[in-house]
Amino acid sequence: EAEVAQSPRYKITEKSQAVAFWCDPISGHATLYWYRQILGQGPELLVQFQDESVVDDSQLPKDRFSAERLKGVDSTLKIQPAELGDSAMYLCASSYGQGTYNEQFFGPGTRLTVL
Amino acid sequence: GNSVTQMEGPVTLSEEAFLTINCTYTATGYPSLFWYVQYPGEGLQLLLKATKADDKGSNKGFEATYRKETTSFHLEKGSVQVSDSAVYFCALGDSSYKLIFGSGTRLLVRP
């Protein structure tokens, strides 16, 4: 069964360092999402791609976060510099297309701890 | 703005007990409604969904009915199992294709 792959699964870093997370969506899925899930809360959308284009990045803290999906396949989310408040689970999801009738499939997430 | 409110957990039940997890929403327009489940160490999985008022979503013995008059989408199961222990998230899909999640409810089922 096809799955969304994410790496690393766990990342510990010190504040002010740079971190990067990678996501490989299910083959053929044009829409890719990055979510942040703070402990005890639900996921919050950071950025949404349709192929290689950003559709929604209204909740992405653009002073320190960046995301790219250069060839419309896999994607990288970067934080530079990391802050203590960035400690969270970062989830990637993909769907065949846009619209909430298209089921989003989630990866296992990357748990980030900033010390 | 659009939002989802779910009952706080943890919810602790004995095996074969009846489960209800309350979810209410605030939204403009006609959102779709979803329940996702997150098992320990795994990503979220879609459990069930409903796209219009009075629709009932069902899967694996779980059910939820889209109630527009009470803006609710409560999750129910008649007889829970230990394997149902997980965190359950209610979510709505708005007109901009964005999923908005509740804060999650942890369910613990004891043998």
mmCIF file with all atom_site columns, N, CA and C in Angstrom, chain A residues 45-90:
data_model
loop_
_atom_site.group_PDB
_atom_site.id
_atom_site.type_symbol
_atom_site.label_atom_id
_atom_site.label_alt_id
_atom_site.label_comp_id
_atom_site.label_asym_id
_atom_site.label_entity_id
_atom_site.label_seq_id
_atom_site.pdbx_PDB_ins_code
_atom_site.Cartn_x
_atom_site.Cartn_y
_atom_site.Cartn_z
_atom_site.occupancy
_atom_site.B_iso_or_equiv
_atom_site.pdbx_formal_charge
_atom_site.auth_seq_id
_atom_site.auth_comp_id
_atom_site.auth_asym_id
_atom_site.auth_atom_id
_atom_site.pdbx_PDB_model_num
ATOM 1   N N  . LEU A 1 45 ? -2.490 23.813 9.314  1.00 0.00 ? 45 LEU A N  1
ATOM 2   C CA . LEU A 1 45 ? -1.860 23.879 8.001  1.00 0.00 ? 45 LEU A CA 1
ATOM 3   C C  . LEU A 1 45 ? -0.823 24.998 7.954  1.00 0.00 ? 45 LEU A C  1
ATOM 4   N N  . LEU A 1 46 ? 0.383  24.644 7.495  1.00 0.00 ? 46 LEU A N  1
ATOM 5   C CA . LEU A 1 46 ? 1.431  25.637 7.278  1.00 0.00 ? 46 LEU A CA 1
ATOM 6   C C  . LEU A 1 46 ? 1.481  26.066 5.813  1.00 0.00 ? 46 LEU A C  1
ATOM 7   N N  . VAL A 1 47 ? 1.480  25.088 4.910  1.00 0.00 ? 47 VAL A N  1
ATOM 8   C CA . VAL A 1 47 ? 1.610  25.398 3.494  1.00 0.00 ? 47 VAL A CA 1
ATOM 9   C C  . VAL A 1 47 ? 0.979  24.277 2.682  1.00 0.00 ? 47 VAL A C  1
ATOM 10  N N  . GLN A 1 48 ? 0.412  24.674 1.544  1.00 0.00 ? 48 GLN A N  1
ATOM 11  C CA . GLN A 1 48 ? -0.204 23.720 0.621  1.00 0.00 ? 48 GLN A CA 1
ATOM 12  C C  . GLN A 1 48 ? 0.338  23.976 -0.777 1.00 0.00 ? 48 GLN A C  1
ATOM 13  N N  . PHE A 1 49 ? 0.770  22.881 -1.435 1.00 0.00 ? 49 PHE A N  1
ATOM 14  C CA . PHE A 1 49 ? 1.263  22.945 -2.808 1.00 0.00 ? 49 PHE A CA 1
ATOM 15  C C  . PHE A 1 49 ? 0.284  22.247 -3.747 1.00 0.00 ? 49 PHE A C  1
ATOM 16  N N  . GLN A 1 50 ? 0.126  22.814 -4.917 1.00 0.00 ? 50 GLN A N  1
ATOM 17  C CA . GLN A 1 50 ? -0.513 22.129 -6.022 1.00 0.00 ? 50 GLN A CA 1
ATOM 18  C C  . GLN A 1 50 ? 0.570  21.995 -7.084 1.00 0.00 ? 50 GLN A C  1
ATOM 19  N N  . ASP A 1 51 ? 1.001  20.743 -7.313 1.00 0.00 ? 51 ASP A N  1
ATOM 20  C CA . ASP A 1 51 ? 2.211  20.500 -8.107 1.00 0.00 ? 51 ASP A CA 1
ATOM 21  C C  . ASP A 1 51 ? 3.365  21.286 -7.483 1.00 0.00 ? 51 ASP A C  1
ATOM 22  N N  . GLU A 1 52 ? 4.053  22.144 -8.219 1.00 0.00 ? 52 GLU A N  1
ATOM 23  C CA . GLU A 1 52 ? 5.187  22.860 -7.624 1.00 0.00 ? 52 GLU A CA 1
ATOM 24  C C  . GLU A 1 52 ? 4.813  24.241 -7.110 1.00 0.00 ? 52 GLU A C  1
ATOM 25  N N  . SER A 1 53 ? 3.544  24.628 -7.241 1.00 0.00 ? 53 SER A N  1
ATOM 26  C CA . SER A 1 53 ? 3.108  25.963 -6.869 1.00 0.00 ? 53 SER A CA 1
ATOM 27  C C  . SER A 1 53 ? 2.496  25.989 -5.471 1.00 0.00 ? 53 SER A C  1
ATOM 28  N N  . VAL A 1 54 ? 2.800  27.069 -4.743 1.00 0.00 ? 54 VAL A N  1
ATOM 29  C CA . VAL A 1 54 ? 2.202  27.276 -3.430 1.00 0.00 ? 54 VAL A CA 1
ATOM 30  C C  . VAL A 1 54 ? 0.766  27.785 -3.596 1.00 0.00 ? 54 VAL A C  1
ATOM 31  N N  . VAL A 1 55 ? -0.179 27.094 -2.979 1.00 0.00 ? 55 VAL A N  1
ATOM 32  C CA . VAL A 1 55 ? -1.584 27.490 -3.033 1.00 0.00 ? 55 VAL A CA 1
ATOM 33  C C  . VAL A 1 55 ? -1.960 28.321 -1.816 1.00 0.00 ? 55 VAL A C  1
ATOM 34  N N  . ASP A 1 56 ? -1.412 27.939 -0.666 1.00 0.00 ? 56 ASP A N  1
ATOM 35  C CA . ASP A 1 56 ? -1.749 28.619 0.586  1.00 0.00 ? 56 ASP A CA 1
ATOM 36  C C  . ASP A 1 56 ? -0.562 28.527 1.515  1.00 0.00 ? 56 ASP A C  1
ATOM 37  N N  . ASP A 1 57 ? 0.003  29.646 1.881  1.00 0.00 ? 57 ASP A N  1
ATOM 38  C CA . ASP A 1 57 ? 1.060  29.684 2.899  1.00 0.00 ? 57 ASP A CA 1
ATOM 39  C C  . ASP A 1 57 ? 0.753  30.784 3.907  1.00 0.00 ? 57 ASP A C  1
ATOM 40  N N  . SER A 1 58 ? -0.510 31.047 4.116  1.00 0.00 ? 58 SER A N  1
ATOM 41  C CA . SER A 1 58 ? -0.918 32.154 4.972  1.00 0.00 ? 58 SER A CA 1
ATOM 42  C C  . SER A 1 58 ? -0.522 31.953 6.437  1.00 0.00 ? 58 SER A C  1
ATOM 43  N N  . GLN A 1 59 ? -0.348 30.717 6.877  1.00 0.00 ? 59 GLN A N  1
ATOM 44  C CA . GLN A 1 59 ? 0.022  30.442 8.266  1.00 0.00 ? 59 GLN A CA 1
ATOM 45  C C  . GLN A 1 59 ? 1.496  30.087 8.411  1.00 0.00 ? 59 GLN A C  1
ATOM 46  N N  . LEU A 1 60 ? 2.261  30.220 7.366  1.00 0.00 ? 60 LEU A N  1
ATOM 47  C CA . LEU A 1 60 ? 3.687  29.899 7.426  1.00 0.00 ? 60 LEU A CA 1
ATOM 48  C C  . LEU A 1 60 ? 4.460  31.120 7.926  1.00 0.00 ? 60 LEU A C  1
ATOM 49  N N  . PRO A 1 61 ? 5.219  30.995 9.013  1.00 0.00 ? 61 PRO A N  1
ATOM 50  C CA . PRO A 1 61 ? 6.022  32.129 9.504  1.00 0.00 ? 61 PRO A CA 1
ATOM 51  C C  . PRO A 1 61 ? 7.199  32.366 8.555  1.00 0.00 ? 61 PRO A C  1
ATOM 52  N N  . LYS A 1 62 ? 6.995  33.218 7.609  1.00 0.00 ? 62 LYS A N  1
ATOM 53  C CA . LYS A 1 62 ? 7.925  33.314 6.493  1.00 0.00 ? 62 LYS A CA 1
ATOM 54  C C  . LYS A 1 62 ? 9.269  33.932 6.868  1.00 0.00 ? 62 LYS A C  1
ATOM 55  N N  . ASP A 1 63 ? 9.358  34.519 8.049  1.00 0.00 ? 63 ASP A N  1
ATOM 56  C CA . ASP A 1 63 ? 10.660 35.064 8.443  1.00 0.00 ? 63 ASP A CA 1
ATOM 57  C C  . ASP A 1 63 ? 11.661 33.961 8.767  1.00 0.00 ? 63 ASP A C  1
ATOM 58  N N  . ARG A 1 64 ? 11.147 32.775 9.103  1.00 0.00 ? 64 ARG A N  1
ATOM 59  C CA . ARG A 1 64 ? 12.064 31.696 9.477  1.00 0.00 ? 64 ARG A CA 1
ATOM 60  C C  . ARG A 1 64 ? 11.765 30.369 8.778  1.00 0.00 ? 64 ARG A C  1
ATOM 61  N N  . PHE A 1 65 ? 10.586 30.224 8.255  1.00 0.00 ? 65 PHE A N  1
ATOM 62  C CA . PHE A 1 65 ? 10.183 28.973 7.603  1.00 0.00 ? 65 PHE A CA 1
ATOM 63  C C  . PHE A 1 65 ? 10.189 29.153 6.091  1.00 0.00 ? 65 PHE A C  1
ATOM 64  N N  . SER A 1 66 ? 10.595 28.097 5.402  1.00 0.00 ? 66 SER A N  1
ATOM 65  C CA . SER A 1 66 ? 10.474 28.068 3.948  1.00 0.00 ? 66 SER A CA 1
ATOM 66  C C  . SER A 1 66 ? 10.122 26.653 3.521  1.00 0.00 ? 66 SER A C  1
ATOM 67  N N  . ALA A 1 67 ? 9.436  26.571 2.392  1.00 0.00 ? 67 ALA A N  1
ATOM 68  C CA . ALA A 1 67 ? 9.046  25.267 1.863  1.00 0.00 ? 67 ALA A CA 1
ATOM 69  C C  . ALA A 1 67 ? 9.186  25.298 0.361  1.00 0.00 ? 67 ALA A C  1
ATOM 70  N N  . GLU A 1 68 ? 9.607  24.164 -0.186 1.00 0.00 ? 68 GLU A N  1
ATOM 71  C CA . GLU A 1 68 ? 9.716  24.079 -1.632 1.00 0.00 ? 68 GLU A CA 1
ATOM 72  C C  . GLU A 1 68 ? 9.325  22.707 -2.125 1.00 0.00 ? 68 GLU A C  1
ATOM 73  N N  . ARG A 1 69 ? 8.899  22.678 -3.369 1.00 0.00 ? 69 ARG A N  1
ATOM 74  C CA . ARG A 1 69 ? 8.524  21.428 -4.028 1.00 0.00 ? 69 ARG A CA 1
ATOM 75  C C  . ARG A 1 69 ? 8.901  21.617 -5.494 1.00 0.00 ? 69 ARG A C  1
ATOM 76  N N  . LEU A 1 70 ? 10.208 21.582 -5.728 1.00 0.00 ? 70 LEU A N  1
ATOM 77  C CA . LEU A 1 70 ? 10.769 22.072 -6.977 1.00 0.00 ? 70 LEU A CA 1
ATOM 78  C C  . LEU A 1 70 ? 10.245 21.336 -8.210 1.00 0.00 ? 70 LEU A C  1
ATOM 79  N N  . LYS A 1 71 ? 10.147 20.046 -8.168 1.00 0.00 ? 71 LYS A N  1
ATOM 80  C CA . LYS A 1 71 ? 9.727  19.288 -9.342 1.00 0.00 ? 71 LYS A CA 1
ATOM 81  C C  . LYS A 1 71 ? 8.300  18.766 -9.188 1.00 0.00 ? 71 LYS A C  1
ATOM 82  N N  . GLY A 1 72 ? 7.603  19.290 -8.202 1.00 0.00 ? 72 GLY A N  1
ATOM 83  C CA . GLY A 1 72 ? 6.227  18.873 -8.035 1.00 0.00 ? 72 GLY A CA 1
ATOM 84  C C  . GLY A 1 72 ? 6.071  17.480 -7.478 1.00 0.00 ? 72 GLY A C  1
ATOM 85  N N  . VAL A 1 73 ? 7.148  16.949 -6.896 1.00 0.00 ? 73 VAL A N  1
ATOM 86  C CA . VAL A 1 73 ? 7.046  15.607 -6.329 1.00 0.00 ? 73 VAL A CA 1
ATOM 87  C C  . VAL A 1 73 ? 7.324  15.710 -4.824 1.00 0.00 ? 73 VAL A C  1
ATOM 88  N N  . ASP A 1 74 ? 8.601  15.479 -4.419 1.00 0.00 ? 74 ASP A N  1
ATOM 89  C CA . ASP A 1 74 ? 8.915  15.564 -2.997 1.00 0.00 ? 74 ASP A CA 1
ATOM 90  C C  . ASP A 1 74 ? 9.083  17.023 -2.566 1.00 0.00 ? 74 ASP A C  1
ATOM 91  N N  . SER A 1 75 ? 9.117  17.211 -1.265 1.00 0.00 ? 75 SER A N  1
ATOM 92  C CA . SER A 1 75 ? 9.109  18.561 -0.713 1.00 0.00 ? 75 SER A CA 1
ATOM 93  C C  . SER A 1 75 ? 10.011 18.644 0.502  1.00 0.00 ? 75 SER A C  1
ATOM 94  N N  . THR A 1 76 ? 10.535 19.835 0.734  1.00 0.00 ? 76 THR A N  1
ATOM 95  C CA . THR A 1 76 ? 11.369 20.107 1.909  1.00 0.00 ? 76 THR A CA 1
ATOM 96  C C  . THR A 1 76 ? 10.817 21.307 2.657  1.00 0.00 ? 76 THR A C  1
ATOM 97  N N  . LEU A 1 77 ? 10.725 21.183 3.962  1.00 0.00 ? 77 LEU A N  1
ATOM 98  C CA . LEU A 1 77 ? 10.345 22.275 4.856  1.00 0.00 ? 77 LEU A CA 1
ATOM 99  C C  . LEU A 1 77 ? 11.566 22.631 5.691  1.00 0.00 ? 77 LEU A C  1
ATOM 100 N N  . LYS A 1 78 ? 11.933 23.898 5.721  1.00 0.00 ? 78 LYS A N  1
ATOM 101 C CA . LYS A 1 78 ? 13.121 24.328 6.446  1.00 0.00 ? 78 LYS A CA 1
ATOM 102 C C  . LYS A 1 78 ? 12.757 25.368 7.493  1.00 0.00 ? 78 LYS A C  1
ATOM 103 N N  . ILE A 1 79 ? 13.482 25.322 8.602  1.00 0.00 ? 79 ILE A N  1
ATOM 104 C CA . ILE A 1 79 ? 13.347 26.331 9.647  1.00 0.00 ? 79 ILE A CA 1
ATOM 105 C C  . ILE A 1 79 ? 14.744 26.872 9.927  1.00 0.00 ? 79 ILE A C  1
ATOM 106 N N  . GLN A 1 80 ? 14.883 28.185 9.825  1.00 0.00 ? 80 GLN A N  1
ATOM 107 C CA . GLN A 1 80 ? 16.167 28.817 10.112 1.00 0.00 ? 80 GLN A CA 1
ATOM 108 C C  . GLN A 1 80 ? 15.973 30.264 10.536 1.00 0.00 ? 80 GLN A C  1
ATOM 109 N N  . PRO A 1 81 ? 16.310 30.609 11.769 1.00 0.00 ? 81 PRO A N  1
ATOM 110 C CA . PRO A 1 81 ? 16.805 29.751 12.830 1.00 0.00 ? 81 PRO A CA 1
ATOM 111 C C  . PRO A 1 81 ? 15.664 29.146 13.639 1.00 0.00 ? 81 PRO A C  1
ATOM 112 N N  . ALA A 1 82 ? 15.897 27.970 14.200 1.00 0.00 ? 82 ALA A N  1
ATOM 113 C CA . ALA A 1 82 ? 14.880 27.339 15.032 1.00 0.00 ? 82 ALA A CA 1
ATOM 114 C C  . ALA A 1 82 ? 14.750 28.062 16.371 1.00 0.00 ? 82 ALA A C  1
ATOM 115 N N  . GLU A 1 83 ? 13.516 28.130 16.865 1.00 0.00 ? 83 GLU A N  1
ATOM 116 C CA . GLU A 1 83 ? 13.232 28.725 18.166 1.00 0.00 ? 83 GLU A CA 1
ATOM 117 C C  . GLU A 1 83 ? 12.584 27.669 19.066 1.00 0.00 ? 83 GLU A C  1
ATOM 118 N N  . LEU A 1 84 ? 12.612 27.912 20.365 1.00 0.00 ? 84 LEU A N  1
ATOM 119 C CA . LEU A 1 84 ? 12.070 26.948 21.321 1.00 0.00 ? 84 LEU A CA 1
ATOM 120 C C  . LEU A 1 84 ? 10.613 26.612 21.009 1.00 0.00 ? 84 LEU A C  1
ATOM 121 N N  . GLY A 1 85 ? 9.863  27.621 20.586 1.00 0.00 ? 85 GLY A N  1
ATOM 122 C CA . GLY A 1 85 ? 8.442  27.430 20.293 1.00 0.00 ? 85 GLY A CA 1
ATOM 123 C C  . GLY A 1 85 ? 8.162  26.623 19.052 1.00 0.00 ? 85 GLY A C  1
ATOM 124 N N  . ASP A 1 86 ? 9.207  26.253 18.309 1.00 0.00 ? 86 ASP A N  1
ATOM 125 C CA . ASP A 1 86 ? 9.007  25.429 17.112 1.00 0.00 ? 86 ASP A CA 1
ATOM 126 C C  . ASP A 1 86 ? 8.924  23.947 17.443 1.00 0.00 ? 86 ASP A C  1
ATOM 127 N N  . SER A 1 87 ? 9.173  23.585 18.678 1.00 0.00 ? 87 SER A N  1
ATOM 128 C CA . SER A 1 87 ? 9.068  22.184 19.072 1.00 0.00 ? 87 SER A CA 1
ATOM 129 C C  . SER A 1 87 ? 7.644  21.692 18.827 1.00 0.00 ? 87 SER A C  1
ATOM 130 N N  . ALA A 1 88 ? 7.520  20.666 17.998 1.00 0.00 ? 88 ALA A N  1
ATOM 131 C CA . ALA A 1 88 ? 6.202  20.185 17.576 1.00 0.00 ? 88 ALA A CA 1
ATOM 132 C C  . ALA A 1 88 ? 6.408  18.973 16.682 1.00 0.00 ? 88 ALA A C  1
ATOM 133 N N  . MET A 1 89 ? 5.265  18.374 16.265 1.00 0.00 ? 89 MET A N  1
ATOM 134 C CA . MET A 1 89 ? 5.274  17.340 15.237 1.00 0.00 ? 89 MET A CA 1
ATOM 135 C C  . MET A 1 89 ? 4.975  18.013 13.911 1.00 0.00 ? 89 MET A C  1
ATOM 136 N N  . TYR A 1 90 ? 5.784  17.733 12.901 1.00 0.00 ? 90 TYR A N  1
ATOM 137 C CA . TYR A 1 90 ? 5.546  18.286 11.566 1.00 0.00 ? 90 TYR A CA 1
ATOM 138 C C  . TYR A 1 90 ? 5.044  17.152 10.670 1.00 0.00 ? 90 TYR A C  1
#
